[in-house]
Tab-separated table of N, CA, C and O in Angstrom:
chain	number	residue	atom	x	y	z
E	1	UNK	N	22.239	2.669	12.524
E	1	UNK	CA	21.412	2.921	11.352
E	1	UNK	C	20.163	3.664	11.782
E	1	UNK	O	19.533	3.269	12.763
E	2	UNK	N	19.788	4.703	11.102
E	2	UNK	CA	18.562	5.426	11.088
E	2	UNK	C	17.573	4.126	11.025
E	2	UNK	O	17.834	2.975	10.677
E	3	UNK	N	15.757	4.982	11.700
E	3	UNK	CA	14.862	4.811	11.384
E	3	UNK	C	14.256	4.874	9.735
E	3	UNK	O	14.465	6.009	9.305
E	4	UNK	N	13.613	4.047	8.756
E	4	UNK	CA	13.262	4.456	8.054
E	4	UNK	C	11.707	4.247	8.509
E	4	UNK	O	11.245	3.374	9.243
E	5	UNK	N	10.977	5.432	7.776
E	5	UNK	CA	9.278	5.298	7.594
E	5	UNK	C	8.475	5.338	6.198
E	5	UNK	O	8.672	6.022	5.194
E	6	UNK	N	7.494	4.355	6.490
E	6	UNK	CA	7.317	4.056	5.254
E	6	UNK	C	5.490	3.687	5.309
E	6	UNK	O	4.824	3.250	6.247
E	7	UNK	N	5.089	4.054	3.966
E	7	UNK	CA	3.105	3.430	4.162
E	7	UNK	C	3.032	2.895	3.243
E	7	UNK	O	3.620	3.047	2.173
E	8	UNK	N	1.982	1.908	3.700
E	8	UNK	CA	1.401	0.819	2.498
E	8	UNK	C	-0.362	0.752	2.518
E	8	UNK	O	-0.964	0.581	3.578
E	9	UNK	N	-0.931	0.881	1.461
E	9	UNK	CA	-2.224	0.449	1.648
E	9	UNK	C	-3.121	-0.030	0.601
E	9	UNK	O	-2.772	0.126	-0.569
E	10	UNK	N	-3.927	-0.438	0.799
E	10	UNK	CA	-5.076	-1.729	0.492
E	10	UNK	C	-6.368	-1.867	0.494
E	10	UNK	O	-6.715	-2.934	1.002
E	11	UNK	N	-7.064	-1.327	0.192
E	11	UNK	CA	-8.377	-0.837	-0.171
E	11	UNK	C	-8.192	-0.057	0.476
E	11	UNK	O	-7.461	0.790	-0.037
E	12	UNK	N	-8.727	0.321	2.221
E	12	UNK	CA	-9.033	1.057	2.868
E	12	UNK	C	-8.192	0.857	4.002
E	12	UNK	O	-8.592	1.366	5.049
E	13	UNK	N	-7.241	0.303	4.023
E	13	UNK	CA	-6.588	-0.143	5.045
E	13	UNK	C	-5.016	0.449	4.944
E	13	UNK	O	-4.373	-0.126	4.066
E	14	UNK	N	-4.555	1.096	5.401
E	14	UNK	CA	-3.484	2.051	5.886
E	14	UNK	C	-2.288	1.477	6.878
E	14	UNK	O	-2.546	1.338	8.074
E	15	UNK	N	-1.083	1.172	6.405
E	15	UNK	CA	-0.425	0.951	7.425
E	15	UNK	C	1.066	1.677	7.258
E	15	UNK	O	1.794	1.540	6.275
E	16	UNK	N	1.337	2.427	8.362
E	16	UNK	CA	2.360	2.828	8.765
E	16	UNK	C	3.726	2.587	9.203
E	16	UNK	O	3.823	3.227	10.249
E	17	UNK	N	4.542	2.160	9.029
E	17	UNK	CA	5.375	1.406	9.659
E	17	UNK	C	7.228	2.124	9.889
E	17	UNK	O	7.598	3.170	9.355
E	18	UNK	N	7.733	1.622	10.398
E	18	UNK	CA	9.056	2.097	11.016
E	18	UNK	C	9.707	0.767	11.090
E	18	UNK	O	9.332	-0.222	11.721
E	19	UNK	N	10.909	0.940	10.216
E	19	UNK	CA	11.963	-0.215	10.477
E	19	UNK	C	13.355	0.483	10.760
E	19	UNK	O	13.679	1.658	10.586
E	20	UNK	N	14.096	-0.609	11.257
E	20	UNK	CA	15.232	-0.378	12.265
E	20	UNK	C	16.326	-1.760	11.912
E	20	UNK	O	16.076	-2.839	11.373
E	21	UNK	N	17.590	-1.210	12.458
E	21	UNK	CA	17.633	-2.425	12.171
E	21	UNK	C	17.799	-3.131	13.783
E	21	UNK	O	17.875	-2.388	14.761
E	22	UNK	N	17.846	-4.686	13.924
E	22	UNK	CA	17.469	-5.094	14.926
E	22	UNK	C	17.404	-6.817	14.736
E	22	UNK	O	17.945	-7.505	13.871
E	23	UNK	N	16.648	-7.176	15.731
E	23	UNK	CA	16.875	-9.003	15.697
E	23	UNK	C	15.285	-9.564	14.936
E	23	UNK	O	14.652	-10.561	15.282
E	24	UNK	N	15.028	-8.881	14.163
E	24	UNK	CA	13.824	-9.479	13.187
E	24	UNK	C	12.275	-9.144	13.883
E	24	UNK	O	11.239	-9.476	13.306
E	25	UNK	N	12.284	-8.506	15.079
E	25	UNK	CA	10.801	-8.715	15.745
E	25	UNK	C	9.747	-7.447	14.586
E	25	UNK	O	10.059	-6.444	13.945
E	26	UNK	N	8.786	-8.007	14.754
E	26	UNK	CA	7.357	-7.376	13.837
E	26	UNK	C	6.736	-6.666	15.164
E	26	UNK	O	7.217	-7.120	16.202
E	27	UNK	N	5.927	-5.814	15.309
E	27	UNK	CA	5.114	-5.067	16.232
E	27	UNK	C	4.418	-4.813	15.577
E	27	UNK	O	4.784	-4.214	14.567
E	28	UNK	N	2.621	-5.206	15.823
E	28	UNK	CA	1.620	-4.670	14.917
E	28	UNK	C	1.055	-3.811	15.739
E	28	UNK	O	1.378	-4.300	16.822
E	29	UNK	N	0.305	-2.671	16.031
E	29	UNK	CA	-0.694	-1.964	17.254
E	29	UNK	C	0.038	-2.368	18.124
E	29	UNK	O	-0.611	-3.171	18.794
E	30	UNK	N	1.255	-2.244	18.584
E	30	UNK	CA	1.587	-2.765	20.383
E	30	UNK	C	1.752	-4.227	20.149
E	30	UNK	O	2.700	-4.525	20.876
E	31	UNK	N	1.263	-5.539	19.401
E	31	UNK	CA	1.606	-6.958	19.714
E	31	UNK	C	2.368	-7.498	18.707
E	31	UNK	O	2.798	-6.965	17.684
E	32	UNK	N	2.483	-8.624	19.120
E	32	UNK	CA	3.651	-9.485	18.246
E	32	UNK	C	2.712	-10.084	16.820
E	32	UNK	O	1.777	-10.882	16.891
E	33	UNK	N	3.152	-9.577	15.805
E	33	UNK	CA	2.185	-10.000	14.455
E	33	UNK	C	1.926	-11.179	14.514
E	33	UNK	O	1.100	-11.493	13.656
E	34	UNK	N	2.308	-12.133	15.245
E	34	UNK	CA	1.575	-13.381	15.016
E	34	UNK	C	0.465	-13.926	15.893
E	34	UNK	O	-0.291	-14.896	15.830
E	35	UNK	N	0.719	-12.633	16.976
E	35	UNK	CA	-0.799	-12.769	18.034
E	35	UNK	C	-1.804	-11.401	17.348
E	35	UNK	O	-2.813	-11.078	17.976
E	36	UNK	N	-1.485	-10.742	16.197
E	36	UNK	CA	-2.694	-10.033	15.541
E	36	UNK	C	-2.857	-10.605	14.411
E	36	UNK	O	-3.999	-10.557	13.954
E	37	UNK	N	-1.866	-11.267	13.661
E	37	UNK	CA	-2.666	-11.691	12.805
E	37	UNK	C	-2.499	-13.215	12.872
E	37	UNK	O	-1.628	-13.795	12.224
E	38	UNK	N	-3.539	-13.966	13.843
E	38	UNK	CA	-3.347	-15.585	14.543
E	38	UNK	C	-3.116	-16.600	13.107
E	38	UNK	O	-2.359	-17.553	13.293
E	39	UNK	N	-3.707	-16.461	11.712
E	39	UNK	CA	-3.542	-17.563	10.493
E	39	UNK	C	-2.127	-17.247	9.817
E	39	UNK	O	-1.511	-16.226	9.510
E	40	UNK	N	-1.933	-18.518	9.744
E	40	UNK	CA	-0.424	-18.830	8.841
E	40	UNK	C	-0.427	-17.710	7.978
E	40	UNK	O	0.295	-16.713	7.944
E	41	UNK	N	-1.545	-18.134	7.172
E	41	UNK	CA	-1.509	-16.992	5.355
E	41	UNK	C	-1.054	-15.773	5.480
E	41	UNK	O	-0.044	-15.293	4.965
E	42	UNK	N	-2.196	-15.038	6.516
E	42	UNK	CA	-1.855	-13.580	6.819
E	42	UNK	C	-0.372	-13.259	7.162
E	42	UNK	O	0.231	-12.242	6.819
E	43	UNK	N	0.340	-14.772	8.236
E	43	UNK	CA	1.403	-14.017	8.739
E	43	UNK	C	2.426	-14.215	7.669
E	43	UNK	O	3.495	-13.606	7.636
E	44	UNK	N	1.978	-15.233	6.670
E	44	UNK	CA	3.092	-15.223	5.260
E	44	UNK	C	2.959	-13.602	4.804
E	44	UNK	O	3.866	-12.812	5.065
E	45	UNK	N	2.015	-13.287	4.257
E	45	UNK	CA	1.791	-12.692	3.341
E	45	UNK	C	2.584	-11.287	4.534
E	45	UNK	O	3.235	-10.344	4.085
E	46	UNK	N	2.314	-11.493	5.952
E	46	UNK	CA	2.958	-10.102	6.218
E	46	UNK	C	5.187	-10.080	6.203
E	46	UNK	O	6.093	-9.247	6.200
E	47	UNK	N	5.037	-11.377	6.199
E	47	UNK	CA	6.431	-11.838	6.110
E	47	UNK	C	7.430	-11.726	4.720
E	47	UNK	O	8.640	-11.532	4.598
E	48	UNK	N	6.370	-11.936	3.776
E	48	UNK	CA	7.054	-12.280	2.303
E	48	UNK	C	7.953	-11.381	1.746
E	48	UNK	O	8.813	-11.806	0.976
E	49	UNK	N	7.868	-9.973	2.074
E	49	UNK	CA	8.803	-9.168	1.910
E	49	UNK	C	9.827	-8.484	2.225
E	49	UNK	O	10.447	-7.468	1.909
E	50	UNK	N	9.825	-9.631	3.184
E	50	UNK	CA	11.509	-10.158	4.107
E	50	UNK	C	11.841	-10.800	3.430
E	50	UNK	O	12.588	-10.378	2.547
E	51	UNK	N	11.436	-12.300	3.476
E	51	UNK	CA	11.845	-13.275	2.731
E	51	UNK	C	12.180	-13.556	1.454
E	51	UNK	O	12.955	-14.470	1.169
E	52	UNK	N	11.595	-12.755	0.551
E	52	UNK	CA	12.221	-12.328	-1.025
E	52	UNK	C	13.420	-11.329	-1.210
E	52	UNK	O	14.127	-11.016	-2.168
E	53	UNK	N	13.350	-10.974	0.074
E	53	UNK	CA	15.036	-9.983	-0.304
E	53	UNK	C	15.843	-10.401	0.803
E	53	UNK	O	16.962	-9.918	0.973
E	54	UNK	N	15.261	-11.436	1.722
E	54	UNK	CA	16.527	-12.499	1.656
E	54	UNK	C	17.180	-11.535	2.984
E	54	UNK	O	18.411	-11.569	2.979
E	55	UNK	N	16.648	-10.785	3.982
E	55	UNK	CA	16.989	-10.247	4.705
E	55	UNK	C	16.282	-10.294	6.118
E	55	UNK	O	16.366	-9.312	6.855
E	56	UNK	N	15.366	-11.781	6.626
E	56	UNK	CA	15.186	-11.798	7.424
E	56	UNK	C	16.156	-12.140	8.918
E	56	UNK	O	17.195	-12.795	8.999
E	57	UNK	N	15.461	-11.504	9.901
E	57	UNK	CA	16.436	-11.712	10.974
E	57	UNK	C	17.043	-10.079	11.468
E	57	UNK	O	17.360	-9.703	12.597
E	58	UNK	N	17.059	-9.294	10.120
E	58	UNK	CA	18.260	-7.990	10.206
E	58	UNK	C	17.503	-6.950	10.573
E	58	UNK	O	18.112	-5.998	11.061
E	59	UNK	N	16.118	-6.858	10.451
E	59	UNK	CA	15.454	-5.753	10.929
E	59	UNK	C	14.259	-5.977	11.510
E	59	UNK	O	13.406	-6.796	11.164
E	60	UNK	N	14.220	-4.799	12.899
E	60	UNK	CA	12.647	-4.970	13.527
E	60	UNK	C	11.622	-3.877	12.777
E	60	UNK	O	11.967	-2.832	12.225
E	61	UNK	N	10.759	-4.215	12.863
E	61	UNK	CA	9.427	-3.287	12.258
E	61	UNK	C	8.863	-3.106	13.169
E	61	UNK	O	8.720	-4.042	13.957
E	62	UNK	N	8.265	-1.745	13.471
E	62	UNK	CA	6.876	-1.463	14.601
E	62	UNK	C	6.263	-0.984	13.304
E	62	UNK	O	6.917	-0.448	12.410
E	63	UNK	N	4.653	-1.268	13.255
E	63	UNK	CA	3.635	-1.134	12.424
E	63	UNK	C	2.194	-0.362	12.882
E	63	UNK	O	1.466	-1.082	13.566
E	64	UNK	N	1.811	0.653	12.673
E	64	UNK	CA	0.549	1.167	12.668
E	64	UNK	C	-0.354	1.079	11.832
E	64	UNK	O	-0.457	1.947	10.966
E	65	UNK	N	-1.402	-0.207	11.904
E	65	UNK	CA	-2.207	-0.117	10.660
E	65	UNK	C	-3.560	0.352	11.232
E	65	UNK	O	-3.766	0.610	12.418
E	66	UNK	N	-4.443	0.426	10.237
E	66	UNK	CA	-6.071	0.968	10.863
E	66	UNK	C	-6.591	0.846	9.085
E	66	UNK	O	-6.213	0.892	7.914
E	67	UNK	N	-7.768	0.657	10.029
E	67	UNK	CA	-9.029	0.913	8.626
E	67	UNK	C	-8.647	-0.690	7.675
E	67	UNK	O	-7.612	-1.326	7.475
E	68	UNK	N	-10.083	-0.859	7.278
E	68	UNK	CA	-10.062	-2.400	6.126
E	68	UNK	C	-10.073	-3.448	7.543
E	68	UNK	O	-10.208	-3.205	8.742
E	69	UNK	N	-9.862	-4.716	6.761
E	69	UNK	CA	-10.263	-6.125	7.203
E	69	UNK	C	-8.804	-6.664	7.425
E	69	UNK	O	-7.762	-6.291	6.887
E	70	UNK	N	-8.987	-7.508	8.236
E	70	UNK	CA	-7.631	-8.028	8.472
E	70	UNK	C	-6.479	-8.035	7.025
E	70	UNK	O	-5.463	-7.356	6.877
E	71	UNK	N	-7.096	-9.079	6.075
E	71	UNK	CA	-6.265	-9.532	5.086
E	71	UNK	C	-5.787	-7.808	4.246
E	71	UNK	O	-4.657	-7.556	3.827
E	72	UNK	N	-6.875	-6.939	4.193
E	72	UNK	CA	-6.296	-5.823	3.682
E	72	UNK	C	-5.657	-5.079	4.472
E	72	UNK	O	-5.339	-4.030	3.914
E	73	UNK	N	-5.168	-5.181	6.021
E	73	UNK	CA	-4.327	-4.821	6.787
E	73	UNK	C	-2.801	-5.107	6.776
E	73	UNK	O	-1.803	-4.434	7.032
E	74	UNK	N	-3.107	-6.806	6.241
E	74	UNK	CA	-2.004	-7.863	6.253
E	74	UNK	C	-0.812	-7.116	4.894
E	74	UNK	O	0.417	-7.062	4.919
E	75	UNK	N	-1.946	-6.548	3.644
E	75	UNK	CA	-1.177	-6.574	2.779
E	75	UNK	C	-0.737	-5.375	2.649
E	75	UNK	O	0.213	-5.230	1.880
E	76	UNK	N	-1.253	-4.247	3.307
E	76	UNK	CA	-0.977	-2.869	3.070
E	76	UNK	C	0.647	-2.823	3.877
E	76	UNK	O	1.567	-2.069	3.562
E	77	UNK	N	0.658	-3.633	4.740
E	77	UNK	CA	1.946	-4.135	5.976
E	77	UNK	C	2.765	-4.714	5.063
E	77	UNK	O	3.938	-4.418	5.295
E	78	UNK	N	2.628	-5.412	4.131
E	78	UNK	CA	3.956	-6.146	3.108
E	78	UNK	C	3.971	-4.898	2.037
E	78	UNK	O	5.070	-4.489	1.665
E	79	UNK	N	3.378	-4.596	1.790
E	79	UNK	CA	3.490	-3.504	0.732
E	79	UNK	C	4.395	-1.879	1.293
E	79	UNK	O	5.192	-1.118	0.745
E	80	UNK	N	3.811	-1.933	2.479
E	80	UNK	CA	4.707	-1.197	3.496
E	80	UNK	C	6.301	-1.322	3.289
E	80	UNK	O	7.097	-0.579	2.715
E	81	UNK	N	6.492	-2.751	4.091
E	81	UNK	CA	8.002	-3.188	4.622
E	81	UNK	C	8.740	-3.219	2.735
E	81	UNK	O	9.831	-2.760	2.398
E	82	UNK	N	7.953	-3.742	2.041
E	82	UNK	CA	8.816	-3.555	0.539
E	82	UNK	C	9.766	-2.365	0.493
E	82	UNK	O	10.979	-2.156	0.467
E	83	UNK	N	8.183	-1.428	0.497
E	83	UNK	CA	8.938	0.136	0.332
E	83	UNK	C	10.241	0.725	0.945
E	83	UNK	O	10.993	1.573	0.463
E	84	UNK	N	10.326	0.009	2.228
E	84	UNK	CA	11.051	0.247	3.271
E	84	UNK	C	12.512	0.160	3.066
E	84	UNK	O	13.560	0.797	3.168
E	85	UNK	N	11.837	-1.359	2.606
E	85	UNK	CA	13.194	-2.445	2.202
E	85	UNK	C	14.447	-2.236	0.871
E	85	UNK	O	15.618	-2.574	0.693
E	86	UNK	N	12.925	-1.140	-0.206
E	86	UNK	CA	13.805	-0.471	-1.736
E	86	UNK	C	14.753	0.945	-0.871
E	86	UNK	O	15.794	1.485	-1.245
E	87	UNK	N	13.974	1.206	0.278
E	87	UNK	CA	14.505	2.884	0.237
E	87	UNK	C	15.893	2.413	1.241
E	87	UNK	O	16.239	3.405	1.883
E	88	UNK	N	16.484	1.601	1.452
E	88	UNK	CA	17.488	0.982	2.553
E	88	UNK	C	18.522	0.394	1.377
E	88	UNK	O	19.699	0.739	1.478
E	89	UNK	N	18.118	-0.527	0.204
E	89	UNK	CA	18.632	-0.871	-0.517
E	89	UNK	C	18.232	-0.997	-1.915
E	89	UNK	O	17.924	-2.138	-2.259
E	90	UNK	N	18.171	-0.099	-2.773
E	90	UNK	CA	17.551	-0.465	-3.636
E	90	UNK	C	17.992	-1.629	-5.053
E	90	UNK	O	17.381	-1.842	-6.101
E	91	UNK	N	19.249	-2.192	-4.546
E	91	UNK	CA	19.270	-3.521	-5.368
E	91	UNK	C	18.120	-5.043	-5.524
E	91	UNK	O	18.174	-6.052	-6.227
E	92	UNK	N	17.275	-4.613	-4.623
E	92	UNK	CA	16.080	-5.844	-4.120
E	92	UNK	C	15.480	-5.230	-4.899
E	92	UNK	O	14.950	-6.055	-5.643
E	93	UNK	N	15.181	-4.074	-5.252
E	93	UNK	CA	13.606	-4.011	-5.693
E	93	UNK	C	13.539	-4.542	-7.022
E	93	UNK	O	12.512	-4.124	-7.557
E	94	UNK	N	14.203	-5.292	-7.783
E	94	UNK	CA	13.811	-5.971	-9.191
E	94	UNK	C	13.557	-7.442	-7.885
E	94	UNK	O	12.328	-7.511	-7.850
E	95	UNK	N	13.861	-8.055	-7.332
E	95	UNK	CA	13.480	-9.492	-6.488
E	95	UNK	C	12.059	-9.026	-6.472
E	95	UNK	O	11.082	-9.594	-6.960
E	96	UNK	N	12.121	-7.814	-5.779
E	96	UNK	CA	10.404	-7.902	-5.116
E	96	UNK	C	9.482	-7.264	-6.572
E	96	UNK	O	8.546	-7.981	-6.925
E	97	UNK	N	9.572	-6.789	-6.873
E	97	UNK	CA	8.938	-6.346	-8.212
E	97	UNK	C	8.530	-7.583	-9.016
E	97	UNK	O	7.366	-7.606	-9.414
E	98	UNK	N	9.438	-8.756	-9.350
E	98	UNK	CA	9.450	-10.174	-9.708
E	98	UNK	C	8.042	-10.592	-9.233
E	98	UNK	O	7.228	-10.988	-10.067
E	99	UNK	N	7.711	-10.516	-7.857
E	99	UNK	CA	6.737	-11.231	-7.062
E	99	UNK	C	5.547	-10.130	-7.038
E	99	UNK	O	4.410	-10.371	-6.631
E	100	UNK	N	6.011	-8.828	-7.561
E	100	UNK	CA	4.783	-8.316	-7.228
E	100	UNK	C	4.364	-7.689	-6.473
E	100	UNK	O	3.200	-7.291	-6.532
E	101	UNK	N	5.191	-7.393	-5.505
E	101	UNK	CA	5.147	-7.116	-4.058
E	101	UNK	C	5.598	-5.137	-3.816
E	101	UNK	O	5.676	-4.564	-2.729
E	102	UNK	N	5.798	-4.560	-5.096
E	102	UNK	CA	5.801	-3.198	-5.162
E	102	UNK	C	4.852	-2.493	-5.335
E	102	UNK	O	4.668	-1.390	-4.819
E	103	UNK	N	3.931	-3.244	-6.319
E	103	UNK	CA	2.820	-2.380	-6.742
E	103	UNK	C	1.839	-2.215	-5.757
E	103	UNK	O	1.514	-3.119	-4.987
E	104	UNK	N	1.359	-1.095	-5.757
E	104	UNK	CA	-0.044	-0.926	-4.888
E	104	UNK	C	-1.294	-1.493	-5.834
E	104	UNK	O	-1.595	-0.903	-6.872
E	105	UNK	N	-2.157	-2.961	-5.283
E	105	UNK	CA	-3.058	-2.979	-5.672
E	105	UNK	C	-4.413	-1.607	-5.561
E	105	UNK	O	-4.674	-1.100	-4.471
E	106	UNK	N	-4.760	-1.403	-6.181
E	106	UNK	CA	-5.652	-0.297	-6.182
E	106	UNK	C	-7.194	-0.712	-6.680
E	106	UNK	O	-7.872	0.099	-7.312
E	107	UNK	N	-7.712	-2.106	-6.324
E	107	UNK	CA	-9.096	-2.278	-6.218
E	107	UNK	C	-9.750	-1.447	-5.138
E	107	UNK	O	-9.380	-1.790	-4.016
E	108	UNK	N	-10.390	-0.711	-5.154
E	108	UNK	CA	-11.527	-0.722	-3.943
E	108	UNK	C	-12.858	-1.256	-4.276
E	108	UNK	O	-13.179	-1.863	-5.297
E	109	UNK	N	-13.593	-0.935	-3.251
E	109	UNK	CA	-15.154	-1.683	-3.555
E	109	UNK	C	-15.738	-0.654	-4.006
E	109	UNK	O	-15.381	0.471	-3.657
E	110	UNK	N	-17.045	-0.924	-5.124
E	110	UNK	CA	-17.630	0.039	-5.806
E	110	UNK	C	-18.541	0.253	-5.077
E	110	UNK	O	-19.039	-0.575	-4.314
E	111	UNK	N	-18.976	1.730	-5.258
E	111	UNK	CA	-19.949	2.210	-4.734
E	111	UNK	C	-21.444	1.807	-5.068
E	111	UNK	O	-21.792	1.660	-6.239
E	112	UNK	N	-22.412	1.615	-3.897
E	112	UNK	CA	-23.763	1.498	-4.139
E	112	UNK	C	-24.878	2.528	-4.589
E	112	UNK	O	-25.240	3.477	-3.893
E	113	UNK	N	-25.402	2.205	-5.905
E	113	UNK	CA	-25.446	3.049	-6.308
E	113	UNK	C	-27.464	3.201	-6.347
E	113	UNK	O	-28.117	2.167	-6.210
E	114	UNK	N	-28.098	4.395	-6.516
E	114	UNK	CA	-29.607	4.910	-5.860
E	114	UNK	C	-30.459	3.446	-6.921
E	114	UNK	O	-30.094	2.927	-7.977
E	115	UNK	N	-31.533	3.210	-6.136
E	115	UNK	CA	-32.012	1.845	-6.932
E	115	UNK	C	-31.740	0.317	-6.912
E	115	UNK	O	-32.395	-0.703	-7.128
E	116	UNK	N	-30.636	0.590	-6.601
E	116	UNK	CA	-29.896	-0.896	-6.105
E	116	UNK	C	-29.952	-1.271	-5.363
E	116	UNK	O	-30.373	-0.492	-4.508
E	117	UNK	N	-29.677	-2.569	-4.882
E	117	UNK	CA	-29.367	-3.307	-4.446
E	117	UNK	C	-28.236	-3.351	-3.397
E	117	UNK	O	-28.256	-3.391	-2.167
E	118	UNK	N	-27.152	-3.328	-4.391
E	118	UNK	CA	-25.780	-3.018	-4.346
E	118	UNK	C	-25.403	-2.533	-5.120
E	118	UNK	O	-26.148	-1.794	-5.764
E	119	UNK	N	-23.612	-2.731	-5.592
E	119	UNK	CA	-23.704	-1.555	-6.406
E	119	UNK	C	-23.947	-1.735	-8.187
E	119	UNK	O	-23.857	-0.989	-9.163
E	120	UNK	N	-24.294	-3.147	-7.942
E	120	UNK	CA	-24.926	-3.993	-9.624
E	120	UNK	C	-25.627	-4.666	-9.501
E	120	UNK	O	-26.145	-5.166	-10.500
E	121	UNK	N	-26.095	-5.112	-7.986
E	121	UNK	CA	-27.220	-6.110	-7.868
E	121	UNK	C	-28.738	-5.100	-7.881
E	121	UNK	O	-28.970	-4.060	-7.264
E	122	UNK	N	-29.540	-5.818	-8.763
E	122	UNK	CA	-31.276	-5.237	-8.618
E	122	UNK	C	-31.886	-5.868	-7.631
E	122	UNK	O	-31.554	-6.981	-7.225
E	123	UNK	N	-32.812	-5.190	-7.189
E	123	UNK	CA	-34.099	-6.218	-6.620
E	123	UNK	C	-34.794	-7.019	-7.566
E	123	UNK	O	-34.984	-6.973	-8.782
E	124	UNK	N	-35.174	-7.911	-6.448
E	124	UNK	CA	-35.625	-8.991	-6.765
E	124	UNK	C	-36.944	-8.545	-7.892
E	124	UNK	O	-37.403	-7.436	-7.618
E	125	UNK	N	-37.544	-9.164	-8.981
E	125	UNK	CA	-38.576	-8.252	-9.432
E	125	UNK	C	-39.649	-9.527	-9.960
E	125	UNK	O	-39.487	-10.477	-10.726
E	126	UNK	N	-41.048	-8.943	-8.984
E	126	UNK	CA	-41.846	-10.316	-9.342
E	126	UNK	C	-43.008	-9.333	-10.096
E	126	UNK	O	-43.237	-8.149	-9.849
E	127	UNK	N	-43.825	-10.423	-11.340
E	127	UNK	CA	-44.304	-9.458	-12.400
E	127	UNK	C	-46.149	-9.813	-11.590
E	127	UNK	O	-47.095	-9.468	-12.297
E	128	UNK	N	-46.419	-10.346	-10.448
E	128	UNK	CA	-47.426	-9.939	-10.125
E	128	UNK	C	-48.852	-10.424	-11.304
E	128	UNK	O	-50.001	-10.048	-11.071
């Protein structure tokens, strides 16, 4: 079986990935996803879109992510392997669609804006 390639991302966080098929191993940057991402949650949330189409075990992933915070690393990586997972078979993608797990969330953080604070917070204002 071919390589497929596939991206997922999450505010600012970008991940690249390549699946194969193979004996289930994850590769995040060079390590084993559960020594980059060390909490249960993260490694669910990078797992879940194996586990909803019910095809863990059958394929390895190597992953290139960058940019954002862990958890928006974690999810741009499931949002990734989904994609991966519709373009290999696309009878799953109503399972994963079910959970949610297709759509690209598309929050980012708002910009700070001249005067502020942040990008809705004021200063503090004492009337002196």
């Amino acid at each position: 079986m071919s390589i497929t390639n596939t991206s997922g991302r999450r505010k600012t966080a970008v991940a690249r990935i390549y699946l194969s098929a193979g004996s289930g191993t994850i590769i995040v940057n060079g390590k084993d996803y559960k020594e980059y991402f060390p909490t249960l949650p993260l490694q669910y949330i990078v797992t879940q879109s194996i586990e909803v189409a019910g095809v863990s075990g059958n394929h390895d992933v190597k992953v290139n992510v960058s940019g954002g915070g862990v958890k928006g690393q974690a999810e741009a990586v499931r949002l990734a392997i989904a994609k991966a997972l519709i373009e290999l078979n696309p009878e799953i993608k109503a399972a994963l669609r079910a959970k949610g797990l297709v759509t690209r969330d598309n929050r980012m953080v708002e910009r700070k804006k001249p005067g502020r604070a942040k990008a809705r917070k004021k200063f503090q204002f004492s009337k002196r």
